[in-house]
PDB file of N, CA and C in Angstrom:
ATOM      1  N   MET A   1      61.403-101.443 -38.157  1.00  0.00           N
ATOM      2  CA  MET A   1      61.519-100.224 -38.752  1.00  0.00           C
ATOM      3  C   MET A   1      61.991-100.419 -40.695  1.00  0.00           C
ATOM      4  N   ILE A   2      61.238-100.367 -41.252  1.00  0.00           N
ATOM      5  CA  ILE A   2      61.872-101.050 -42.926  1.00  0.00           C
ATOM      6  C   ILE A   2      61.931 -99.119 -43.213  1.00  0.00           C
ATOM      7  N   THR A   3      63.184 -98.648 -43.775  1.00  0.00           N
ATOM      8  CA  THR A   3      64.141 -97.061 -44.425  1.00  0.00           C
ATOM      9  C   THR A   3      63.876 -97.787 -46.563  1.00  0.00           C
ATOM     10  N   ILE A   4      62.666 -96.698 -47.206  1.00  0.00           N
ATOM     11  CA  ILE A   4      63.450 -97.228 -47.981  1.00  0.00           C
ATOM     12  C   ILE A   4      63.921 -96.400 -48.895  1.00  0.00           C
ATOM     13  N   LYS A   5      65.079 -95.483 -49.181  1.00  0.00           N
ATOM     14  CA  LYS A   5      65.329 -93.683 -49.825  1.00  0.00           C
ATOM     15  C   LYS A   5      65.638 -93.845 -50.975  1.00  0.00           C
ATOM     16  N   THR A   6      66.167 -93.289 -51.929  1.00  0.00           N
ATOM     17  CA  THR A   6      66.871 -92.939 -53.055  1.00  0.00           C
ATOM     18  C   THR A   6      68.655 -92.705 -52.382  1.00  0.00           C
ATOM     19  N   VAL A   7      69.380 -93.159 -53.458  1.00  0.00           N
ATOM     20  CA  VAL A   7      70.722 -93.358 -53.444  1.00  0.00           C
ATOM     21  C   VAL A   7      72.005 -92.605 -54.711  1.00  0.00           C
ATOM     22  N   GLY A   8      70.904 -92.103 -55.338  1.00  0.00           N
ATOM     23  CA  GLY A   8      71.267 -91.680 -56.843  1.00  0.00           C
ATOM     24  C   GLY A   8      70.422 -91.306 -58.020  1.00  0.00           C
ATOM     25  N   GLU A   9      70.730 -91.906 -58.626  1.00  0.00           N
ATOM     26  CA  GLU A   9      70.039 -91.630 -59.869  1.00  0.00           C
ATOM     27  C   GLU A   9      69.186 -93.355 -60.495  1.00  0.00           C
ATOM     28  N   ASN A  10      68.759 -93.657 -60.257  1.00  0.00           N
ATOM     29  CA  ASN A  10      68.799 -94.902 -60.781  1.00  0.00           C
ATOM     30  C   ASN A  10      68.920 -96.241 -59.636  1.00  0.00           C
ATOM     31  N   LYS A  11      68.814 -95.226 -58.585  1.00  0.00           N
ATOM     32  CA  LYS A  11      69.561 -95.978 -57.760  1.00  0.00           C
ATOM     33  C   LYS A  11      68.921 -95.570 -56.147  1.00  0.00           C
ATOM     34  N   ALA A  12      68.404 -97.137 -55.773  1.00  0.00           N
ATOM     35  CA  ALA A  12      67.752 -97.549 -54.951  1.00  0.00           C
ATOM     36  C   ALA A  12      68.751 -98.339 -53.531  1.00  0.00           C
ATOM     37  N   GLU A  13      67.876 -97.395 -51.661  1.00  0.00           N
ATOM     38  CA  GLU A  13      68.422 -98.423 -50.918  1.00  0.00           C
ATOM     39  C   GLU A  13      67.017 -99.020 -49.924  1.00  0.00           C
ATOM     40  N   ILE A  14      67.900-100.670 -49.536  1.00  0.00           N
ATOM     41  CA  ILE A  14      66.881-100.081 -48.149  1.00  0.00           C
ATOM     42  C   ILE A  14      67.582-100.182 -47.261  1.00  0.00           C
ATOM     43  N   ASN A  15      66.839-100.087 -45.711  1.00  0.00           N
ATOM     44  CA  ASN A  15      67.425-100.828 -44.541  1.00  0.00           C
ATOM     45  C   ASN A  15      66.274-101.248 -43.783  1.00  0.00           C
ATOM     46  N   ILE A  16      66.602-101.887 -42.723  1.00  0.00           N
ATOM     47  CA  ILE A  16      65.597-103.417 -41.808  1.00  0.00           C
ATOM     48  C   ILE A  16      66.291-103.200 -41.179  1.00  0.00           C
ATOM     49  N   LYS A  17      65.847-102.201 -39.694  1.00  0.00           N
ATOM     50  CA  LYS A  17      66.614-102.045 -38.223  1.00  0.00           C
ATOM     51  C   LYS A  17      66.085-103.634 -37.658  1.00  0.00           C
ATOM     52  N   LYS A  18      67.785-103.812 -37.222  1.00  0.00           N
ATOM     53  CA  LYS A  18      66.750-105.044 -36.737  1.00  0.00           C
ATOM     54  C   LYS A  18      66.468-104.784 -35.588  1.00  0.00           C
ATOM     55  N   GLY A  19      65.624-106.906 -35.227  1.00  0.00           N
ATOM     56  CA  GLY A  19      64.763-106.813 -33.788  1.00  0.00           C
ATOM     57  C   GLY A  19      63.252-106.465 -35.388  1.00  0.00           C
ATOM     58  N   THR A  20      63.147-105.896 -35.933  1.00  0.00           N
ATOM     59  CA  THR A  20      61.917-106.082 -36.669  1.00  0.00           C
ATOM     60  C   THR A  20      61.612-107.177 -36.998  1.00  0.00           C
ATOM     61  N   PRO A  21      60.031-107.257 -36.384  1.00  0.00           N
ATOM     62  CA  PRO A  21      58.571-107.937 -36.540  1.00  0.00           C
ATOM     63  C   PRO A  21      59.432-108.730 -38.079  1.00  0.00           C
ATOM     64  N   HIS A  22      58.672-109.920 -38.248  1.00  0.00           N
ATOM     65  CA  HIS A  22      59.669-110.333 -39.839  1.00  0.00           C
ATOM     66  C   HIS A  22      58.076-109.858 -40.556  1.00  0.00           C
ATOM     67  N   THR A  23      56.630-110.115 -39.795  1.00  0.00           N
ATOM     68  CA  THR A  23      55.539-109.348 -40.744  1.00  0.00           C
ATOM     69  C   THR A  23      55.351-107.991 -41.288  1.00  0.00           C
ATOM     70  N   THR A  24      56.244-107.578 -40.504  1.00  0.00           N
ATOM     71  CA  THR A  24      56.478-105.914 -40.793  1.00  0.00           C
ATOM     72  C   THR A  24      57.679-105.594 -42.293  1.00  0.00           C
ATOM     73  N   ILE A  25      58.033-106.988 -42.028  1.00  0.00           N
ATOM     74  CA  ILE A  25      59.083-106.770 -43.162  1.00  0.00           C
ATOM     75  C   ILE A  25      58.391-107.088 -44.531  1.00  0.00           C
ATOM     76  N   ILE A  26      57.673-108.058 -44.170  1.00  0.00           N
ATOM     77  CA  ILE A  26      56.405-108.967 -45.370  1.00  0.00           C
ATOM     78  C   ILE A  26      55.003-108.004 -45.769  1.00  0.00           C
ATOM     79  N   LEU A  27      54.643-107.517 -44.857  1.00  0.00           N
ATOM     80  CA  LEU A  27      54.005-105.691 -45.085  1.00  0.00           C
ATOM     81  C   LEU A  27      54.899-105.228 -45.835  1.00  0.00           C
ATOM     82  N   GLY A  28      55.948-104.926 -45.822  1.00  0.00           N
ATOM     83  CA  GLY A  28      57.412-103.772 -46.934  1.00  0.00           C
ATOM     84  C   GLY A  28      57.106-104.008 -47.872  1.00  0.00           C
ATOM     85  N   ILE A  29      57.511-105.190 -48.200  1.00  0.00           N
ATOM     86  CA  ILE A  29      57.745-106.641 -49.517  1.00  0.00           C
ATOM     87  C   ILE A  29      56.171-105.503 -50.604  1.00  0.00           C
ATOM     88  N   GLU A  30      55.286-106.132 -49.315  1.00  0.00           N
ATOM     89  CA  GLU A  30      53.877-106.505 -50.765  1.00  0.00           C
ATOM     90  C   GLU A  30      54.075-104.861 -50.650  1.00  0.00           C
ATOM     91  N   MET A  31      53.889-104.206 -50.199  1.00  0.00           N
ATOM     92  CA  MET A  31      54.006-103.208 -50.188  1.00  0.00           C
ATOM     93  C   MET A  31      54.860-102.384 -51.978  1.00  0.00           C
ATOM     94  N   LEU A  32      56.192-103.201 -52.132  1.00  0.00           N
ATOM     95  CA  LEU A  32      57.449-102.576 -52.819  1.00  0.00           C
ATOM     96  C   LEU A  32      57.351-103.579 -53.774  1.00  0.00           C
ATOM     97  N   VAL A  33      56.388-104.855 -53.394  1.00  0.00           N
ATOM     98  CA  VAL A  33      55.784-105.310 -55.411  1.00  0.00           C
ATOM     99  C   VAL A  33      54.215-104.210 -55.771  1.00  0.00           C
ATOM    100  N   GLU A  34      53.627-103.464 -54.409  1.00  0.00           N
ATOM    101  CA  GLU A  34      52.933-103.091 -55.296  1.00  0.00           C
ATOM    102  C   GLU A  34      53.567-101.924 -55.773  1.00  0.00           C
ATOM    103  N   ALA A  35      54.102-101.381 -55.239  1.00  0.00           N
ATOM    104  CA  ALA A  35      54.722-100.000 -56.344  1.00  0.00           C
ATOM    105  C   ALA A  35      55.402-100.084 -58.010  1.00  0.00           C
ATOM    106  N   LEU A  36      56.340-100.896 -57.506  1.00  0.00           N
ATOM    107  CA  LEU A  36      56.286-101.725 -59.146  1.00  0.00           C
ATOM    108  C   LEU A  36      55.310-102.541 -60.287  1.00  0.00           C
ATOM    109  N   ILE A  37      54.878-103.072 -59.986  1.00  0.00           N
ATOM    110  CA  ILE A  37      53.403-103.112 -60.843  1.00  0.00           C
ATOM    111  C   ILE A  37      52.641-101.719 -61.294  1.00  0.00           C
ATOM    112  N   GLU A  38      52.831-101.307 -60.595  1.00  0.00           N
ATOM    113  CA  GLU A  38      52.313-100.346 -61.023  1.00  0.00           C
ATOM    114  C   GLU A  38      53.226 -98.882 -62.036  1.00  0.00           C
ATOM    115  N   MET A  39      54.117 -98.922 -61.311  1.00  0.00           N
ATOM    116  CA  MET A  39      55.193 -97.905 -61.612  1.00  0.00           C
ATOM    117  C   MET A  39      55.157 -98.912 -63.269  1.00  0.00           C
ATOM    118  N   ASP A  40      54.918 -99.791 -63.280  1.00  0.00           N
ATOM    119  CA  ASP A  40      55.464 -99.988 -65.111  1.00  0.00           C
ATOM    120  C   ASP A  40      54.278-100.789 -65.821  1.00  0.00           C
ATOM    121  N   GLU A  41      53.148-100.557 -65.335  1.00  0.00           N
ATOM    122  CA  GLU A  41      52.359-100.491 -66.144  1.00  0.00           C
ATOM    123  C   GLU A  41      52.118-100.760 -66.671  1.00  0.00           C
ATOM    124  N   ASN A  42      52.614-100.559 -68.133  1.00  0.00           N
ATOM    125  CA  ASN A  42      52.451-100.502 -69.351  1.00  0.00           C
ATOM    126  C   ASN A  42      53.180-101.396 -70.300  1.00  0.00           C
ATOM    127  N   SER A  43      53.884-101.964 -68.844  1.00  0.00           N
ATOM    128  CA  SER A  43      54.244-103.895 -70.215  1.00  0.00           C
ATOM    129  C   SER A  43      53.874-105.298 -69.952  1.00  0.00           C
ATOM    130  N   ASN A  44      52.704-104.602 -68.396  1.00  0.00           N
ATOM    131  CA  ASN A  44      51.798-105.666 -68.572  1.00  0.00           C
ATOM    132  C   ASN A  44      52.614-106.458 -67.258  1.00  0.00           C
ATOM    133  N   ILE A  45      53.147-105.996 -66.638  1.00  0.00           N
ATOM    134  CA  ILE A  45      53.830-107.437 -65.422  1.00  0.00           C
ATOM    135  C   ILE A  45      53.470-107.796 -64.400  1.00  0.00           C
ATOM    136  N   THR A  46      53.347-108.920 -64.307  1.00  0.00           N
ATOM    137  CA  THR A  46      52.357-109.517 -63.336  1.00  0.00           C
ATOM    138  C   THR A  46      52.729-110.179 -61.873  1.00  0.00           C
ATOM    139  N   ILE A  47      52.893-110.725 -61.011  1.00  0.00           N
ATOM    140  CA  ILE A  47      52.992-110.492 -60.029  1.00  0.00           C
ATOM    141  C   ILE A  47      53.789-111.463 -59.363  1.00  0.00           C
ATOM    142  N   ASP A  48      53.273-112.561 -60.861  1.00  0.00           N
ATOM    143  CA  ASP A  48      54.305-114.352 -60.761  1.00  0.00           C
ATOM    144  C   ASP A  48      55.177-113.458 -61.473  1.00  0.00           C
ATOM    145  N   LEU A  49      55.329-112.804 -62.640  1.00  0.00           N
ATOM    146  CA  LEU A  49      56.887-112.459 -63.242  1.00  0.00           C
ATOM    147  C   LEU A  49      57.874-111.459 -62.960  1.00  0.00           C
ATOM    148  N   LEU A  50      57.171-111.068 -61.491  1.00  0.00           N
ATOM    149  CA  LEU A  50      58.231-110.110 -60.789  1.00  0.00           C
ATOM    150  C   LEU A  50      58.181-110.941 -59.619  1.00  0.00           C
ATOM    151  N   LEU A  51      57.474-111.811 -59.012  1.00  0.00           N
ATOM    152  CA  LEU A  51      59.125-112.497 -58.205  1.00  0.00           C
ATOM    153  C   LEU A  51      59.251-113.965 -58.653  1.00  0.00           C
ATOM    154  N   GLU A  52      58.977-114.082 -60.333  1.00  0.00           N
ATOM    155  CA  GLU A  52      60.563-115.300 -60.975  1.00  0.00           C
ATOM    156  C   GLU A  52      61.509-114.092 -61.434  1.00  0.00           C
ATOM    157  N   ASP A  53      61.319-113.021 -61.691  1.00  0.00           N
ATOM    158  CA  ASP A  53      63.088-111.991 -61.167  1.00  0.00           C
ATOM    159  C   ASP A  53      63.902-112.020 -59.872  1.00  0.00           C
ATOM    160  N   ILE A  54      62.335-111.630 -58.767  1.00  0.00           N
ATOM    161  CA  ILE A  54      63.759-111.839 -57.711  1.00  0.00           C
ATOM    162  C   ILE A  54      64.515-112.965 -57.604  1.00  0.00           C
ATOM    163  N   LYS A  55      63.294-113.854 -58.164  1.00  0.00           N
ATOM    164  CA  LYS A  55      63.846-114.885 -57.912  1.00  0.00           C
ATOM    165  C   LYS A  55      65.556-115.619 -58.453  1.00  0.00           C
ATOM    166  N   ARG A  56      64.791-114.920 -59.711  1.00  0.00           N
ATOM    167  CA  ARG A  56      66.353-115.743 -60.226  1.00  0.00           C
ATOM    168  C   ARG A  56      67.011-114.334 -59.894  1.00  0.00           C
ATOM    169  N   ILE A  57      66.981-112.796 -59.544  1.00  0.00           N
ATOM    170  CA  ILE A  57      68.695-111.951 -59.904  1.00  0.00           C
ATOM    171  C   ILE A  57      69.396-113.310 -58.404  1.00  0.00           C
ATOM    172  N   TYR A  58      67.965-114.264 -56.960  1.00  0.00           N
ATOM    173  CA  TYR A  58      68.493-113.798 -55.872  1.00  0.00           C
ATOM    174  C   TYR A  58      69.451-114.934 -55.978  1.00  0.00           C
ATOM    175  N   GLU A  59      69.479-115.978 -56.447  1.00  0.00           N
ATOM    176  CA  GLU A  59      69.909-117.437 -57.098  1.00  0.00           C
ATOM    177  C   GLU A  59      71.038-116.825 -57.754  1.00  0.00           C
ATOM    178  N   ARG A  60      71.291-115.402 -58.378  1.00  0.00           N
ATOM    179  CA  ARG A  60      71.925-115.857 -59.324  1.00  0.00           C
ATOM    180  C   ARG A  60      73.045-114.297 -58.766  1.00  0.00           C
ATOM    181  N   ASP A  61      73.207-113.878 -57.603  1.00  0.00           N
ATOM    182  CA  ASP A  61      74.017-113.113 -56.300  1.00  0.00           C
ATOM    183  C   ASP A  61      74.031-114.391 -55.374  1.00  0.00           C
ATOM    184  N   ASN A  62      73.623-115.742 -55.415  1.00  0.00           N
ATOM    185  CA  ASN A  62      73.790-116.099 -54.067  1.00  0.00           C
ATOM    186  C   ASN A  62      74.449-117.313 -54.734  1.00  0.00           C
ATOM    187  N   LYS A  63      74.440-117.349 -55.896  1.00  0.00           N
ATOM    188  CA  LYS A  63      75.306-118.771 -56.891  1.00  0.00           C
ATOM    189  C   LYS A  63      74.273-120.378 -56.644  1.00  0.00           C
ATOM    190  N   GLY A  64      73.229-119.955 -56.367  1.00  0.00           N
ATOM    191  CA  GLY A  64      72.693-120.871 -56.339  1.00  0.00           C
ATOM    192  C   GLY A  64      72.676-121.523 -55.061  1.00  0.00           C
ATOM    193  N   ASN A  65      72.974-121.516 -54.553  1.00  0.00           N
ATOM    194  CA  ASN A  65      73.098-121.561 -53.342  1.00  0.00           C
ATOM    195  C   ASN A  65      71.827-121.842 -51.813  1.00  0.00           C
ATOM    196  N   VAL A  66      70.860-121.829 -52.985  1.00  0.00           N
ATOM    197  CA  VAL A  66      69.606-121.330 -51.654  1.00  0.00           C
ATOM    198  C   VAL A  66      69.275-122.803 -51.109  1.00  0.00           C
ATOM    199  N   ALA A  67      68.182-122.849 -50.674  1.00  0.00           N
ATOM    200  CA  ALA A  67      67.221-123.638 -49.329  1.00  0.00           C
ATOM    201  C   ALA A  67      66.322-124.388 -50.278  1.00  0.00           C
ATOM    202  N   GLY A  68      65.719-124.849 -49.346  1.00  0.00           N
ATOM    203  CA  GLY A  68      64.845-125.129 -50.653  1.00  0.00           C
ATOM    204  C   GLY A  68      64.344-126.461 -51.128  1.00  0.00           C
TER     205      GLY A  68
END
């Protein structure tokens, strides 16, 4: 199970219950991406730009320790 909730102004929290199947997690990610793109219609954001931002933030937060 995946739960996303607002925890403050401009803040959100995502909780993924232990044992959640990876396919459910992937579907949740897809729904989040769709919501982000729809929310920001005026900026002409694309899936490629969004994924690049997510990758950049992940690498920054993990100090470049990315497998692959």
